[in-house]
PDB file of C-alpha atoms in Angstrom:
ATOM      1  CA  UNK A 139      14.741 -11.107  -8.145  1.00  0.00           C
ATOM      2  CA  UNK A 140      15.476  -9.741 -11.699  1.00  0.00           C
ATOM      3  CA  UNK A 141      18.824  -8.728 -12.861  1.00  0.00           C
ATOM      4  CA  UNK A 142      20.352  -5.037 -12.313  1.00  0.00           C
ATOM      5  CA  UNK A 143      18.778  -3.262 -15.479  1.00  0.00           C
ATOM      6  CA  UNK A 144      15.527  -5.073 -15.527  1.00  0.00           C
ATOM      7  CA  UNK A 145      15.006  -3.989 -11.614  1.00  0.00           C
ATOM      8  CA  UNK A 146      15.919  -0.264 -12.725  1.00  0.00           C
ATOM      9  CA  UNK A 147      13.726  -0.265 -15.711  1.00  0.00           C
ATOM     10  CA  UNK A 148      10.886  -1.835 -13.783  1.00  0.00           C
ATOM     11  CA  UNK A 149      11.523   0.954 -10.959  1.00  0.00           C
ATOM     12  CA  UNK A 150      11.222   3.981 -13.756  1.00  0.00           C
ATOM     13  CA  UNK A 151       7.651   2.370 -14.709  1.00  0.00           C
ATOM     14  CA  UNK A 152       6.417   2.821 -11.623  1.00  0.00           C
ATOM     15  CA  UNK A 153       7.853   6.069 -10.262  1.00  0.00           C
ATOM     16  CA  UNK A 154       6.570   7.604 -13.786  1.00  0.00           C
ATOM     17  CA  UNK A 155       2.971   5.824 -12.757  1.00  0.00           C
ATOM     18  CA  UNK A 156       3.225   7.090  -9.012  1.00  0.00           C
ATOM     19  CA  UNK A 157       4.204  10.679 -10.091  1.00  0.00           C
ATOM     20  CA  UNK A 158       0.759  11.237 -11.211  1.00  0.00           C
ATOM     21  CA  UNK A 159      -0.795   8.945  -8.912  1.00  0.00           C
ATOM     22  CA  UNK A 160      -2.698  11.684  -6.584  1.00  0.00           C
ATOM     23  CA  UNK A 161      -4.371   9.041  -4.532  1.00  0.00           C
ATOM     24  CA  UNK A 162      -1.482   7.022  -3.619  1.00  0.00           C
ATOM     25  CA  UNK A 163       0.182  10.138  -2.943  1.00  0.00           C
ATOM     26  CA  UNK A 164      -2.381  11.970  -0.739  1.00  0.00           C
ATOM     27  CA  UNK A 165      -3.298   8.467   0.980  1.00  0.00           C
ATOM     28  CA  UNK A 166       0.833   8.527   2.189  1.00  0.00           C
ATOM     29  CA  UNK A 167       1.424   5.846   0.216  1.00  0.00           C
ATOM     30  CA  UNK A 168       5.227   5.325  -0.200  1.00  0.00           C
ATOM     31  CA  UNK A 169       7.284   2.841  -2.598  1.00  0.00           C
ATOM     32  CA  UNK A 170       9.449   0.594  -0.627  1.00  0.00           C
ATOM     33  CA  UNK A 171      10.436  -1.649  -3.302  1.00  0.00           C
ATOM     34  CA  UNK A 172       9.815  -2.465  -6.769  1.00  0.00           C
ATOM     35  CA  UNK A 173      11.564  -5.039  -9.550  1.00  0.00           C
ATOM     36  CA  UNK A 174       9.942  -7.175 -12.346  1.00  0.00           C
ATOM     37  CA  UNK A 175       6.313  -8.413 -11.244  1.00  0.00           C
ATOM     38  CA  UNK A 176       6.910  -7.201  -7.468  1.00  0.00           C
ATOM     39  CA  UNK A 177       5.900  -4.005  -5.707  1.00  0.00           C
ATOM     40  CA  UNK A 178       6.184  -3.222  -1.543  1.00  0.00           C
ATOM     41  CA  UNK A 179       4.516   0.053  -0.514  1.00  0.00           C
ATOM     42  CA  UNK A 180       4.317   1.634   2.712  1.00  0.00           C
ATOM     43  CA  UNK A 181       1.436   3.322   4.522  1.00  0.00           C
ATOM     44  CA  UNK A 182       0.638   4.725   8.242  1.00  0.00           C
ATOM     45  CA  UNK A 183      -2.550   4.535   8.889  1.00  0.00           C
ATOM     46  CA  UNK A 184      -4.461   8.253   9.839  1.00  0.00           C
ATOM     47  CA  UNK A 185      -7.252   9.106  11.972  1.00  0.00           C
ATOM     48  CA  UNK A 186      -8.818  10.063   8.751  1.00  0.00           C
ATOM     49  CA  UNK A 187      -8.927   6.589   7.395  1.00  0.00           C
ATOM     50  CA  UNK A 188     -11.071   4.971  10.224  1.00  0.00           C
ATOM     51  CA  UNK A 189     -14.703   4.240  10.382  1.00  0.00           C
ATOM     52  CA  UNK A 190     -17.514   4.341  12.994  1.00  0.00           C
ATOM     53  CA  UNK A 191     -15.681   1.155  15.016  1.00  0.00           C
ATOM     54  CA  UNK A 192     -12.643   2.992  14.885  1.00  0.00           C
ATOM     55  CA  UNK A 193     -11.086   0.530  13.187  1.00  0.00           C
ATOM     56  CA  UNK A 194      -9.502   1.207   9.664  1.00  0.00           C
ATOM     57  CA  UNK A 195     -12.125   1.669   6.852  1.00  0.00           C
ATOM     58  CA  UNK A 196     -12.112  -1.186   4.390  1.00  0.00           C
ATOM     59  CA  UNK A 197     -11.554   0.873   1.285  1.00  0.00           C
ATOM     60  CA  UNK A 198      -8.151   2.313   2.426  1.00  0.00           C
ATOM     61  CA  UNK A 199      -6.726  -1.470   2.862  1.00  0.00           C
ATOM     62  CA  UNK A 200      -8.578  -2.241  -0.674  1.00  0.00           C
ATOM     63  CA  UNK A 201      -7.027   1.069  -1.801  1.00  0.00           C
ATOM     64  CA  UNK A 202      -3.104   0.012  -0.320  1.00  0.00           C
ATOM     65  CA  UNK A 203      -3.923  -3.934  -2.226  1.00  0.00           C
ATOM     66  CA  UNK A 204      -4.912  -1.847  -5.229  1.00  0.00           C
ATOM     67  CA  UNK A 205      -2.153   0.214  -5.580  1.00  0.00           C
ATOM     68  CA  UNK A 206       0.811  -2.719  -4.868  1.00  0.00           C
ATOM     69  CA  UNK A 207      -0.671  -4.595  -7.433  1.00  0.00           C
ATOM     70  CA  UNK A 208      -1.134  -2.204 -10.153  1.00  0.00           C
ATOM     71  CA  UNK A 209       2.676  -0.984  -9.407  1.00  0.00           C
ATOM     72  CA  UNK A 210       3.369  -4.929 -10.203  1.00  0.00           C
ATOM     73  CA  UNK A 211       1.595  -5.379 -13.454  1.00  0.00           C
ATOM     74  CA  UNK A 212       2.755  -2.628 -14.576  1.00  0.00           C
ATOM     75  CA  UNK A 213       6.668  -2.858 -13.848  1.00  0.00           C
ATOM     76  CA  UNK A 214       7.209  -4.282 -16.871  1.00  0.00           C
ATOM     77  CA  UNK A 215       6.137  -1.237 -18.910  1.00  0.00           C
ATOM     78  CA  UNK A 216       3.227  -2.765 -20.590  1.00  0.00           C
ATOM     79  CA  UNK A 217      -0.097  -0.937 -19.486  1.00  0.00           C
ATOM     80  CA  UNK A 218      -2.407  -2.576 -17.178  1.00  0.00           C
ATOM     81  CA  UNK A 219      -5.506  -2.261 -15.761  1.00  0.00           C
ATOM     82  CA  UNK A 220      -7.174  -4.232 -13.259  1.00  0.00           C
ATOM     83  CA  UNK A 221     -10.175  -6.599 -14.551  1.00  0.00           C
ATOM     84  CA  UNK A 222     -11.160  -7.861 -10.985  1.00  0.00           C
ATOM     85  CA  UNK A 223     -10.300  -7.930  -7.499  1.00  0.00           C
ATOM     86  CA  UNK A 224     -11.391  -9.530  -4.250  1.00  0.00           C
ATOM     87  CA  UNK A 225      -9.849  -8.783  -0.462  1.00  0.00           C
ATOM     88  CA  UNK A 226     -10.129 -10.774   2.455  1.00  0.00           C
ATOM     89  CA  UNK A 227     -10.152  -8.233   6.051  1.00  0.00           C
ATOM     90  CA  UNK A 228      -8.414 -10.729   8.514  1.00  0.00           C
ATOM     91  CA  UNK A 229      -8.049  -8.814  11.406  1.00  0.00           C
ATOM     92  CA  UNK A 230      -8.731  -5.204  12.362  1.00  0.00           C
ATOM     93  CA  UNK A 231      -6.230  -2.145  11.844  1.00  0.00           C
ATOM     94  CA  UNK A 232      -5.806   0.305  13.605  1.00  0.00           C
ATOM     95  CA  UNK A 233      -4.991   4.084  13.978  1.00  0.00           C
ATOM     96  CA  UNK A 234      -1.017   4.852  13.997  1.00  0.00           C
ATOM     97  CA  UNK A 235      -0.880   1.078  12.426  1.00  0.00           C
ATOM     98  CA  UNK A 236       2.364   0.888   9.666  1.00  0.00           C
ATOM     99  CA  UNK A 237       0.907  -1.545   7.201  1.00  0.00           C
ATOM    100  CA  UNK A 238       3.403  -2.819   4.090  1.00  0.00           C
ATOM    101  CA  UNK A 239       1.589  -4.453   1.182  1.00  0.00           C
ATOM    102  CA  UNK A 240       3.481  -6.418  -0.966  1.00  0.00           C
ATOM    103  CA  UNK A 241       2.511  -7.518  -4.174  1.00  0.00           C
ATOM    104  CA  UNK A 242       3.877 -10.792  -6.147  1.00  0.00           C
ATOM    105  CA  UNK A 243       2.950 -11.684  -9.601  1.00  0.00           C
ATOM    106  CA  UNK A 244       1.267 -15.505  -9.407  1.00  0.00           C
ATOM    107  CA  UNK A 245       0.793 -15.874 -13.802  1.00  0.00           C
ATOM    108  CA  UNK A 246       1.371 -13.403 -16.291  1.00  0.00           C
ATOM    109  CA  UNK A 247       0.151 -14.119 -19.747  1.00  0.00           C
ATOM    110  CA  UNK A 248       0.211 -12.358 -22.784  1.00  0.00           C
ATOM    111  CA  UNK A 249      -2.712  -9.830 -21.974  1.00  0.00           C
ATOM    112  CA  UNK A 250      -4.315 -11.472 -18.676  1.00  0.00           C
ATOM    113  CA  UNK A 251      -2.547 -11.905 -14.877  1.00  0.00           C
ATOM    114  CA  UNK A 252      -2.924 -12.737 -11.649  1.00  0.00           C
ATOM    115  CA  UNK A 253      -1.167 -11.389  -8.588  1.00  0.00           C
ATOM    116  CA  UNK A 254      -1.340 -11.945  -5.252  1.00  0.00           C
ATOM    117  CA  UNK A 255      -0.737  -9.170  -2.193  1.00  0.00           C
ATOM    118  CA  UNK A 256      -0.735  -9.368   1.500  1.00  0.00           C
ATOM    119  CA  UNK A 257      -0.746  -6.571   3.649  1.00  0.00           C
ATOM    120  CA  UNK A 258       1.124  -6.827   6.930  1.00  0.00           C
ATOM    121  CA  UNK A 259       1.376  -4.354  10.069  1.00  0.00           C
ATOM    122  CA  UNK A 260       4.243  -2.846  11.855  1.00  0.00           C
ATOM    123  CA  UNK A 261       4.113  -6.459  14.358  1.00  0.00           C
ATOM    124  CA  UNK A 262       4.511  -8.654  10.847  1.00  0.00           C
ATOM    125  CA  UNK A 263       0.801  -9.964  11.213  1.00  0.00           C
ATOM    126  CA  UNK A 264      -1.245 -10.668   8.179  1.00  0.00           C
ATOM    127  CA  UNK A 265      -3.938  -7.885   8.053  1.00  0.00           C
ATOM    128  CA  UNK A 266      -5.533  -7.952   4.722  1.00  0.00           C
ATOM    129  CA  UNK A 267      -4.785 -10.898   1.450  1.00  0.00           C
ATOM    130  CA  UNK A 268      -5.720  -9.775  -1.901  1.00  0.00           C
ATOM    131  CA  UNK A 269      -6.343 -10.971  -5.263  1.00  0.00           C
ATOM    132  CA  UNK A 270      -5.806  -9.002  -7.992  1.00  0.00           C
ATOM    133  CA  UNK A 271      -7.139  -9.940 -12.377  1.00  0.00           C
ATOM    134  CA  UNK A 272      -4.956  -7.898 -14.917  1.00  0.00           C
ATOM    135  CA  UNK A 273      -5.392  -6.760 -18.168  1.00  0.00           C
ATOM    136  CA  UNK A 274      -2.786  -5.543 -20.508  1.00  0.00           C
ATOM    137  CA  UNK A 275      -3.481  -3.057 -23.204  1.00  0.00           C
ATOM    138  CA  UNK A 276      -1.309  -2.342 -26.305  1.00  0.00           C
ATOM    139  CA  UNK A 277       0.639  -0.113 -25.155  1.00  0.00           C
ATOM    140  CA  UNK A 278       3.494   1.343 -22.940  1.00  0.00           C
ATOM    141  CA  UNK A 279       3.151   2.255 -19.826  1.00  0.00           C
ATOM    142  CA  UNK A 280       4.864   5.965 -20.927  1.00  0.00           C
ATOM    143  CA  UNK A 281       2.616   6.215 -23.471  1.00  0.00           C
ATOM    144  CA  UNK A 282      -1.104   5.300 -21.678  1.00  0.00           C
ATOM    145  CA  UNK A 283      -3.868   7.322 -22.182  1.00  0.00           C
ATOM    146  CA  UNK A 284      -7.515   6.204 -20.374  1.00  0.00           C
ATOM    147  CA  UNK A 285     -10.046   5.411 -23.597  1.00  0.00           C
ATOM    148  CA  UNK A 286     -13.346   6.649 -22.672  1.00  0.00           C
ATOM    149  CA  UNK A 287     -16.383   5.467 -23.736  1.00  0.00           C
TER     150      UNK A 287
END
């Protein structure tokens, strides 16, 4: 991993992200660990969050992927948005599940990157593998506003 003060700076990024991230928040979404280009979250799945199979809804794994790697692209302090991003649903999850996603930065170029993030369960099985396309904007993290259209 990164040395002391990069890991801390990197950490400050995304705790100032996740403080007004109300979705990773009310999902129960918690950081486990961040540094430079790395992000591990936390999330118990609810009875809220499964489907008509009973099974875990797609969108909350996608939404768990999501999050992990836009805490990565963004622990650098350079804003980042996501240009693309494809999951693969390996095996079902299910109510009570403890899922960790953790997120790993694959190429990181001057305004385009590529990370990868696999999502685990409380037994250490592979439950979900995403891909996720970045794309930095001109500006810090601290300082990003959305521009609308």
């Amino acid at each position: 991993m990164q040395d002391n003060a990069a890991s801390q700076l990197a950490r400050h990024h995304v705790e100032t992200m996740y403080a007004q991230d109300a979705c990773a928040q009310t999902m129960g979404m918690h950081i486990e660990h961040i540094d430079v280009g790395f992000a591990r979250l936390s999330m118990k799945i609810m009875p809220n969050m499964l489907n008509g199979h009973q099974s875990c809804h797609g969108g909350i794994l996608f939404s768990l992927a999501d999050t992990a790697f836009a805490y990565a692209c963004n622990s650098e302090g350079l804003a980042a948005v996501a240009s693309g991003g494809n999951i693969d649903f390996i095996c079902p999850v299910l109510v009570g599940d403890q899922l960790t996603a953790t997120a790993s930065v694959r190429h990181q170029g001057k305004k385009t990157g590529l990370y990868d993030v696999e999502i685990i369960n409380q037994n250490g099985k592979v439950v979900a593998l995403f891909r996720g396309h970045s794309h930095r904007i001109s500006q810090s993290i601290l300082d990003y506003q959305p521009i609308l259209d």
